[in-house]
PDB file of C-alpha atoms in Angstrom:
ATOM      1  CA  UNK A 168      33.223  29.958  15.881  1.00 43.00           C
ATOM      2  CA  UNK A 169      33.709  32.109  19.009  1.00 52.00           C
ATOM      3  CA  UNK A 170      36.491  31.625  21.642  1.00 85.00           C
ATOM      4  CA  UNK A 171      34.715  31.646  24.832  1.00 92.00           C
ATOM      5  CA  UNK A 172      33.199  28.631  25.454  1.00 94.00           C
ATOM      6  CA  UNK A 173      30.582  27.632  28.103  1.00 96.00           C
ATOM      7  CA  UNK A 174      29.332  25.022  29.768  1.00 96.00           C
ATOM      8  CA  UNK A 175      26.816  23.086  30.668  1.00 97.00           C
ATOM      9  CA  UNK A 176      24.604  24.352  27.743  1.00 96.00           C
ATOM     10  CA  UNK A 177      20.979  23.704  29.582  1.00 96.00           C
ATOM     11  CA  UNK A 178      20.795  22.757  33.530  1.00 96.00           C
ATOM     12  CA  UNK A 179      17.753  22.362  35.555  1.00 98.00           C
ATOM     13  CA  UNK A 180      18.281  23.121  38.973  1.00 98.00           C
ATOM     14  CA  UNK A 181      15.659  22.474  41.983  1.00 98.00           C
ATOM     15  CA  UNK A 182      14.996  25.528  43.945  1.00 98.00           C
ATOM     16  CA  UNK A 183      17.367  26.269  47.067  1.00 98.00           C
ATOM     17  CA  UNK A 184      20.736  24.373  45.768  1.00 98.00           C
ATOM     18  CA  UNK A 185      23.530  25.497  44.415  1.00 98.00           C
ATOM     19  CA  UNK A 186      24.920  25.859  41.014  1.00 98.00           C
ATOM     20  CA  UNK A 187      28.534  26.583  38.897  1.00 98.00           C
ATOM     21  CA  UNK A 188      28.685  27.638  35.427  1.00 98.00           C
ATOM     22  CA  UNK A 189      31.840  27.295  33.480  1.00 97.00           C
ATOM     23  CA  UNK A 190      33.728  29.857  31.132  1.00 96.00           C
ATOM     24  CA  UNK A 191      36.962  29.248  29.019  1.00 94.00           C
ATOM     25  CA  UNK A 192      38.062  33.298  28.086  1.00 87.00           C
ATOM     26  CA  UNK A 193      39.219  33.449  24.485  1.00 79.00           C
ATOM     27  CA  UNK A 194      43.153  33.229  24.283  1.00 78.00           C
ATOM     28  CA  UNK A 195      44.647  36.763  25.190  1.00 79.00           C
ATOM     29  CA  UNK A 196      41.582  37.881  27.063  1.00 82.00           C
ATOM     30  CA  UNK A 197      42.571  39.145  30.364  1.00 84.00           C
ATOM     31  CA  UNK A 198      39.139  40.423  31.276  1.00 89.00           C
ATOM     32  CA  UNK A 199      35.757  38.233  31.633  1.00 92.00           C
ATOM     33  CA  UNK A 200      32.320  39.313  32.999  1.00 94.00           C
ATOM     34  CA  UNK A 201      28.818  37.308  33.643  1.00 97.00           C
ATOM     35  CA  UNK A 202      25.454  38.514  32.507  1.00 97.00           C
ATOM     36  CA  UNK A 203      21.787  37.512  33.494  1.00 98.00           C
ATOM     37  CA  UNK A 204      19.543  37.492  30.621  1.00 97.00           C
ATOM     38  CA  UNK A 205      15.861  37.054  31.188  1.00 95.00           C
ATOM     39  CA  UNK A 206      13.339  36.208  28.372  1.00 92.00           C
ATOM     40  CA  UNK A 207      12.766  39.414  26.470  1.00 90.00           C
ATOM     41  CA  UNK A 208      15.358  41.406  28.196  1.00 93.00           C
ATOM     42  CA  UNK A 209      18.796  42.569  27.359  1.00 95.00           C
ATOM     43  CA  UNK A 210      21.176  41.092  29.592  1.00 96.00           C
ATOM     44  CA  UNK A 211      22.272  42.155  33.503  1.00 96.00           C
ATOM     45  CA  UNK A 212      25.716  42.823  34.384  1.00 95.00           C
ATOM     46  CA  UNK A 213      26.700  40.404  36.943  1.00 97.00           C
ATOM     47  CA  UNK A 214      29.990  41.088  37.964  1.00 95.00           C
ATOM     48  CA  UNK A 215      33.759  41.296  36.453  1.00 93.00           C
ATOM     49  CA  UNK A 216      37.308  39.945  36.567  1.00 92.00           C
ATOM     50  CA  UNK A 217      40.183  41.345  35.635  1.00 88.00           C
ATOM     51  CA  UNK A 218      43.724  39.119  36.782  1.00 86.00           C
ATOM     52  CA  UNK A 219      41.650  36.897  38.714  1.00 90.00           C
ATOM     53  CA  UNK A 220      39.963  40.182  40.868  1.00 92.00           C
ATOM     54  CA  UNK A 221      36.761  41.223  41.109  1.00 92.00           C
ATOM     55  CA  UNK A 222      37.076  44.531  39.653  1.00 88.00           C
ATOM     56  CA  UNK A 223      33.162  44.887  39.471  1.00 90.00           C
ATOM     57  CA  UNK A 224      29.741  44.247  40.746  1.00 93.00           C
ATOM     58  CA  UNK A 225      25.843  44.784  39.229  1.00 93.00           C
ATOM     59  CA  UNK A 226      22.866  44.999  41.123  1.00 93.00           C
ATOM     60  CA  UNK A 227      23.032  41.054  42.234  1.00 97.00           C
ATOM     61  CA  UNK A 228      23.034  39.471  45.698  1.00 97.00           C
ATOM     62  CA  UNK A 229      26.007  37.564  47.181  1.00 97.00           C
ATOM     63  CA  UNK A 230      24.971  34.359  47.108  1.00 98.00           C
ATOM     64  CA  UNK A 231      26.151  35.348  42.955  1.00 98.00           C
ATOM     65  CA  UNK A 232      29.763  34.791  43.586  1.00 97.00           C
ATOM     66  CA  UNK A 233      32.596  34.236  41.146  1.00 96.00           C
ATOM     67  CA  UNK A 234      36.263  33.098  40.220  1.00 95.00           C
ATOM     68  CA  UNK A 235      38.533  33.641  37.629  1.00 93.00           C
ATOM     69  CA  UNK A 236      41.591  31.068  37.390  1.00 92.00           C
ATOM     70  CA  UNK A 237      44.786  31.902  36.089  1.00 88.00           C
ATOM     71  CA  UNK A 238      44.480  30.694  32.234  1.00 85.00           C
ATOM     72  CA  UNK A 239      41.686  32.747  31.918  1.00 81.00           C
ATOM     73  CA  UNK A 240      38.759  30.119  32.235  1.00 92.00           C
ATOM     74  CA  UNK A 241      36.027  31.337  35.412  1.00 95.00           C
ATOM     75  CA  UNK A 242      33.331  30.121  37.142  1.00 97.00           C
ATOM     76  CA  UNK A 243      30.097  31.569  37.922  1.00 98.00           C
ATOM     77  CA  UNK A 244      28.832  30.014  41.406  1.00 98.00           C
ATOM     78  CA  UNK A 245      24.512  30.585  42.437  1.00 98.00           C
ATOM     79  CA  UNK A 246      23.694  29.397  45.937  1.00 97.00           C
ATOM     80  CA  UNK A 247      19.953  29.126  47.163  1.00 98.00           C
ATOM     81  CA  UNK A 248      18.568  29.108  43.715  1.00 98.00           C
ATOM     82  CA  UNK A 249      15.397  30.687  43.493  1.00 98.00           C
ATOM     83  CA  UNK A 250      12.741  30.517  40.528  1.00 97.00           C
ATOM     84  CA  UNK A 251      12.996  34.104  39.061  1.00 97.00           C
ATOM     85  CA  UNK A 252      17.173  32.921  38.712  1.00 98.00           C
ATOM     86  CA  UNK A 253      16.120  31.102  35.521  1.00 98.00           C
ATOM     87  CA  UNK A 254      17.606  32.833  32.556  1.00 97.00           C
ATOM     88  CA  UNK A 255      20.205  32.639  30.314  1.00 97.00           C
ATOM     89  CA  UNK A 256      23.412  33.150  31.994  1.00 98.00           C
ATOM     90  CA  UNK A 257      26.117  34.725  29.072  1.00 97.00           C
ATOM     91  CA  UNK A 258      30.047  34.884  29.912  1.00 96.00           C
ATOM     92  CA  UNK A 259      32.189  37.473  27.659  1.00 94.00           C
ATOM     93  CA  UNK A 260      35.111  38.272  27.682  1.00 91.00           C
ATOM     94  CA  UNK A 261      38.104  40.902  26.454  1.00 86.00           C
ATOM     95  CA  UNK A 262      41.409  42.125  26.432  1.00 79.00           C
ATOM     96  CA  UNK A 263      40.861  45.547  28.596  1.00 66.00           C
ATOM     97  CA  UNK A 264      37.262  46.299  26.882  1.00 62.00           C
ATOM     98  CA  UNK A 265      38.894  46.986  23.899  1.00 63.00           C
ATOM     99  CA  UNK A 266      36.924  46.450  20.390  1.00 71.00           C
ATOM    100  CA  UNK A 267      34.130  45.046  23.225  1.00 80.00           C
ATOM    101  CA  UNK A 268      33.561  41.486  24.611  1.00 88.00           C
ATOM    102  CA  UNK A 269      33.106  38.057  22.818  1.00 90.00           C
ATOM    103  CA  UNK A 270      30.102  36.442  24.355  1.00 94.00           C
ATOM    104  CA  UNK A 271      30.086  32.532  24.592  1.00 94.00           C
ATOM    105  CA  UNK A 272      26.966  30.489  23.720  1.00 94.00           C
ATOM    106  CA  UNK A 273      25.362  30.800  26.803  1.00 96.00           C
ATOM    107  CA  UNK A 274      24.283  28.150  29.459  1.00 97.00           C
ATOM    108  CA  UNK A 275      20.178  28.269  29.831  1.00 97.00           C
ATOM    109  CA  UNK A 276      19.481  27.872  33.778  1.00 98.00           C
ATOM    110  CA  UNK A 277      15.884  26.289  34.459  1.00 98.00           C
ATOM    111  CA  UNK A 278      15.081  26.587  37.935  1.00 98.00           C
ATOM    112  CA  UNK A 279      11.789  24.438  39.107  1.00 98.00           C
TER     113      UNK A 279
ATOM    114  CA  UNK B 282      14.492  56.321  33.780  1.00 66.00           C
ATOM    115  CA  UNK B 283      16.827  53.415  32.239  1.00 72.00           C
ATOM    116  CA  UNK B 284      20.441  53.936  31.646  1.00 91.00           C
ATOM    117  CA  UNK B 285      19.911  52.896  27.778  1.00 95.00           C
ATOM    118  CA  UNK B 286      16.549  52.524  26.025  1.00 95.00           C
ATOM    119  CA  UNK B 287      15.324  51.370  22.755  1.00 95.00           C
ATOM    120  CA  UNK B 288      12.254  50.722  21.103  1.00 91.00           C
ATOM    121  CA  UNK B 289      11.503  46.979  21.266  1.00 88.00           C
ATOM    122  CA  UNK B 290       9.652  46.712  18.215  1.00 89.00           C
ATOM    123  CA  UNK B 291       9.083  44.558  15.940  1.00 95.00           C
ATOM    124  CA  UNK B 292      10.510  46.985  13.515  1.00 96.00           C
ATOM    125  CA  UNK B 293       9.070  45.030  10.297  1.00 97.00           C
ATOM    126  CA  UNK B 294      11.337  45.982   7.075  1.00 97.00           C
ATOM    127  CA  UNK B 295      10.842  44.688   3.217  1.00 97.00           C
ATOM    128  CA  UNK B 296      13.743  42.855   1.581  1.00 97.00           C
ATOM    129  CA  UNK B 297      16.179  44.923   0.427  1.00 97.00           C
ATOM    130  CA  UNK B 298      15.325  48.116   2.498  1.00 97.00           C
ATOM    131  CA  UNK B 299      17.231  50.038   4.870  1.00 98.00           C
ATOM    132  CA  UNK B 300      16.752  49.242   8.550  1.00 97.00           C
ATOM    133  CA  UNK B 301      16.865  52.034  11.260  1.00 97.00           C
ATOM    134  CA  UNK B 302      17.366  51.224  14.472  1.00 97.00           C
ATOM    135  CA  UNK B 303      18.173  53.833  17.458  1.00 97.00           C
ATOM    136  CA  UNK B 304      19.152  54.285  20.963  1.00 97.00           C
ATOM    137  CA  UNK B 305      19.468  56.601  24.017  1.00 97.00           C
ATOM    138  CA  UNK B 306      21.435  56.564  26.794  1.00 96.00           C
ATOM    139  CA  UNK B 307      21.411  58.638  30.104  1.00 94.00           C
ATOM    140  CA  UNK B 308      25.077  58.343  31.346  1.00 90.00           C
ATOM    141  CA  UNK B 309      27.131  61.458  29.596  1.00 90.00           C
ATOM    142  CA  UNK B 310      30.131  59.755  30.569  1.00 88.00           C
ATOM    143  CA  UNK B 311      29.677  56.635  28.411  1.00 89.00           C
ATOM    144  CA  UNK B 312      32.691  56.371  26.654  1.00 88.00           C
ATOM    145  CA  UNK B 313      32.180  53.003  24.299  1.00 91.00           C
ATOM    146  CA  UNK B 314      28.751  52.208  21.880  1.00 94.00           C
ATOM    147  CA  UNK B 315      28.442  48.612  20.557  1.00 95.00           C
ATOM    148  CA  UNK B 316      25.760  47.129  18.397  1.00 97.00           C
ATOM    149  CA  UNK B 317      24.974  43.181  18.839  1.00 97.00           C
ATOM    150  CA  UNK B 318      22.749  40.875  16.826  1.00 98.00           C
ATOM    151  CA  UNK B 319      21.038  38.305  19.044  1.00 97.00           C
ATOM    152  CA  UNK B 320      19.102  35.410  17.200  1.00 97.00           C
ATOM    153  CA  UNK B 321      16.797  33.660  18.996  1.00 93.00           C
ATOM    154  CA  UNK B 322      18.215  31.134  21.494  1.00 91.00           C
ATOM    155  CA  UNK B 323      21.185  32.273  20.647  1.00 94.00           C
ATOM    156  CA  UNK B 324      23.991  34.643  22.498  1.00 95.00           C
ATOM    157  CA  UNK B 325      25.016  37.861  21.524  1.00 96.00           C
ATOM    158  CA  UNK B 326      27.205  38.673  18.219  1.00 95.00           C
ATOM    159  CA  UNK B 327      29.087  42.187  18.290  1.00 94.00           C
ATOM    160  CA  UNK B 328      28.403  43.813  14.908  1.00 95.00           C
ATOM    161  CA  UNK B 329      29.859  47.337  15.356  1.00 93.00           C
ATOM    162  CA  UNK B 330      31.554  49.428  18.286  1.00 93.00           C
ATOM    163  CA  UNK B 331      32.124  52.950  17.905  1.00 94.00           C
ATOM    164  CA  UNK B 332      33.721  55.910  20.174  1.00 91.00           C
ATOM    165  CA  UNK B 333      33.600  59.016  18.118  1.00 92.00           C
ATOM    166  CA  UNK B 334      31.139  61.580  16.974  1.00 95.00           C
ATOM    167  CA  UNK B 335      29.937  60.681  13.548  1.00 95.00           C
ATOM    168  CA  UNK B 336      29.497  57.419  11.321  1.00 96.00           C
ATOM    169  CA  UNK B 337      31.627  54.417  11.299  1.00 96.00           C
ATOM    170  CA  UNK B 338      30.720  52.244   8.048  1.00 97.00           C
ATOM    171  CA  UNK B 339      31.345  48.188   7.780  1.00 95.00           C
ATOM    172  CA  UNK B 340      29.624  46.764   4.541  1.00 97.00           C
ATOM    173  CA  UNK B 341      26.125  47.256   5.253  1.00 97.00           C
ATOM    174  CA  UNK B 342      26.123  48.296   8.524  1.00 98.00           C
ATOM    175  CA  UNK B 343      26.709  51.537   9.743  1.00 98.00           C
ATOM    176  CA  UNK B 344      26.919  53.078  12.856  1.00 97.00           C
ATOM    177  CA  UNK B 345      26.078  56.500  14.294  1.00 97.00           C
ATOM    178  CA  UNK B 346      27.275  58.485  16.955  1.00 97.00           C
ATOM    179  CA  UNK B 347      25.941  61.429  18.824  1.00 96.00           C
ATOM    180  CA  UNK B 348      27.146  62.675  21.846  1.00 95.00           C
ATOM    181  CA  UNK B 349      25.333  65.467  22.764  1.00 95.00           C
ATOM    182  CA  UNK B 350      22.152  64.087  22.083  1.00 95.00           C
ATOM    183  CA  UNK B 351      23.408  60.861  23.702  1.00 96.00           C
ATOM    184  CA  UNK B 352      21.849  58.934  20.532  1.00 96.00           C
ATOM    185  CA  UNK B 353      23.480  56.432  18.855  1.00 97.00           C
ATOM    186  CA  UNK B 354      21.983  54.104  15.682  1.00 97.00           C
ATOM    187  CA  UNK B 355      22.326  51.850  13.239  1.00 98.00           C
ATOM    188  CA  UNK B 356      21.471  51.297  10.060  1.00 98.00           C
ATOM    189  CA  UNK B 357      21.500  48.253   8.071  1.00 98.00           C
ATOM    190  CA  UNK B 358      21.346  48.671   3.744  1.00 98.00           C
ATOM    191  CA  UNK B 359      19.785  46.136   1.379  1.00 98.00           C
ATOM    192  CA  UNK B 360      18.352  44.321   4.703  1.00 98.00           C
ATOM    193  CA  UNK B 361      18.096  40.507   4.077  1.00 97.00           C
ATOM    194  CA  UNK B 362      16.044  37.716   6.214  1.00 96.00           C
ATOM    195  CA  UNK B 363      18.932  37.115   7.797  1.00 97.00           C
ATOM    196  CA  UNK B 364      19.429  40.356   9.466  1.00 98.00           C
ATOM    197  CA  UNK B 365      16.030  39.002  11.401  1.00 97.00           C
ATOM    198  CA  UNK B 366      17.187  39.317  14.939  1.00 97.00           C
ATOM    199  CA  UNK B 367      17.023  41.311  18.007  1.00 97.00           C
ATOM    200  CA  UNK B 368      19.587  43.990  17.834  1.00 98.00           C
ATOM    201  CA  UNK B 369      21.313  45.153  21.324  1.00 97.00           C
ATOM    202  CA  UNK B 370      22.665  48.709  22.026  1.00 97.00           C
ATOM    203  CA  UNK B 371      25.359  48.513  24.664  1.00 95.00           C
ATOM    204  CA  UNK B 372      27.299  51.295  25.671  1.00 93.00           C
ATOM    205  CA  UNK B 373      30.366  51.116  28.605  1.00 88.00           C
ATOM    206  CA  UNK B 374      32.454  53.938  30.412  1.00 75.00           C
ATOM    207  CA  UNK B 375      31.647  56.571  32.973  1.00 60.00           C
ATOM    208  CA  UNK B 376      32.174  53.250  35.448  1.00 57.00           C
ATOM    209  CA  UNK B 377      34.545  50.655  34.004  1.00 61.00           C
ATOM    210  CA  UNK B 378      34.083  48.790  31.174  1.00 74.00           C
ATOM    211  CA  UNK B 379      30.755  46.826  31.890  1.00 86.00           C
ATOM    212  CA  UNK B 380      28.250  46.429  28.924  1.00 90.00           C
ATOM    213  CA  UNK B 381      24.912  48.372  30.144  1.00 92.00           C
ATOM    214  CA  UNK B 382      22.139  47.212  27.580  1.00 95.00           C
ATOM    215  CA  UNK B 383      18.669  48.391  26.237  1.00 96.00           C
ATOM    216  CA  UNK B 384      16.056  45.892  25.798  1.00 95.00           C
ATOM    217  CA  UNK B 385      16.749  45.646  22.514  1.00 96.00           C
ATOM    218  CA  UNK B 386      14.450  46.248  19.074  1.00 97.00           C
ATOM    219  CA  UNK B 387      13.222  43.243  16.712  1.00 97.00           C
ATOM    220  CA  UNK B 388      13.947  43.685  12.946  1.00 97.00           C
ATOM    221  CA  UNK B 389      11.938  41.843  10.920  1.00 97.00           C
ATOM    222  CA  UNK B 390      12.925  41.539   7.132  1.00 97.00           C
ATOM    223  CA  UNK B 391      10.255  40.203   5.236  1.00 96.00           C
ATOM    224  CA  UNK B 392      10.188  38.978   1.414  1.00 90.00           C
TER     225      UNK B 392
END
């Protein structure tokens, strides 16, 4: 059973709003990140947290925005969805990239 | 040229075989190499990280490490069914500790 947990699981979103995904960090885990995976594709770095900063940023647009809260759990925040957004949207996290990142199960992002 | 490639596959296997599956990577300052498993529909599963030249063993799975080719692999013994998955090279360092993946490769075990 892994410690980071996600949620929702599936969402379908209508092109143009906005939507929040949910992490809770596995206990000890100072350090989360957000990654964008497409069908068929390894998955995109999004961005980082480290004590509730942004401590870095992929190759996304703003309106990908983020928030880590102080017991660990963060939030990963999509404005103006657009179509090619659907994927599979993976939080991990770590204490200091050691021993690398638990991923949680994933939320799966439909966009119509 | 991407940061980490690998072949996509399917690498197809026969029960009990051994399962070789590589990677590249462009960054000479990557510091960290992990291996995940990825079933279908499923997230990612870290099987092996390693930092140093050379192997790192863990049952059947063992990791390789070469710096100054910038190649890293792994190798799974006495491959079952259930090692049917897509298997991700990640590798972080030279830039803070994000994951930077390949595409991954498809093993296929088949009786």
């Amino acid at each position: 059973e892994t410690g980071v947990t996600q949620s929702p699981t599936h969402l379908i979103k209508t092109r143009g709003q906005q939507v929040t995904l949910r992490c809770s960090s596995q206990s000890g885990h100072n350090t989360v990140s957000w990654y964008q995976q497409a069908l068929g594709q390894g998955p995109q770095f999004i961005f980082q947290y480290y004590r509730e900063e942004e401590n870095g940023r992929g190759n996304f647009p703003p309106r990908f925005s983020g928030l880590q809260f102080p017991n660990y759990s963060s939030e990963l925040n999509v404005n103006a969805l657009e179509l090619d957004d659907s994927a599979l949207y993976l939080c991990a996290s770590t204490f200091q990239g050691a021993y690398g990142y638990t991923f949680g199960s994933g939320t799966r992002l439909t966009v119509v | 040229q991407k940061e980490v490639e690998q072949n996509s596959g399917p690498l197809s296997v026969p029960e009990g075989a051994i399962a070789s599956l590589n990677c590249t990577y462009s960054d000479r300052g990557s510091q960290s190499f992990f291996w995940y498993r990825q079933y279908s529909g499923k997230s990612p599963e870290l099987i092996m990280f390693i930092y140093s030249n050379g192997d790192k063993e863990d049952g059947r799975f063992t990791a390789q490490l070469n710096k100054a080719s910038q190649y890293v692999s792994l190798l799974i013994r006495d491959s079952q069914p259930s090692d049917s998955a897509t298997y991700l090279c990640a590798v972080t360092g030279g830039g803070g500790n994000k994951l930077t993946f390949g595409t991954g490769t498809q093993l296929k075990v088949e009786l």
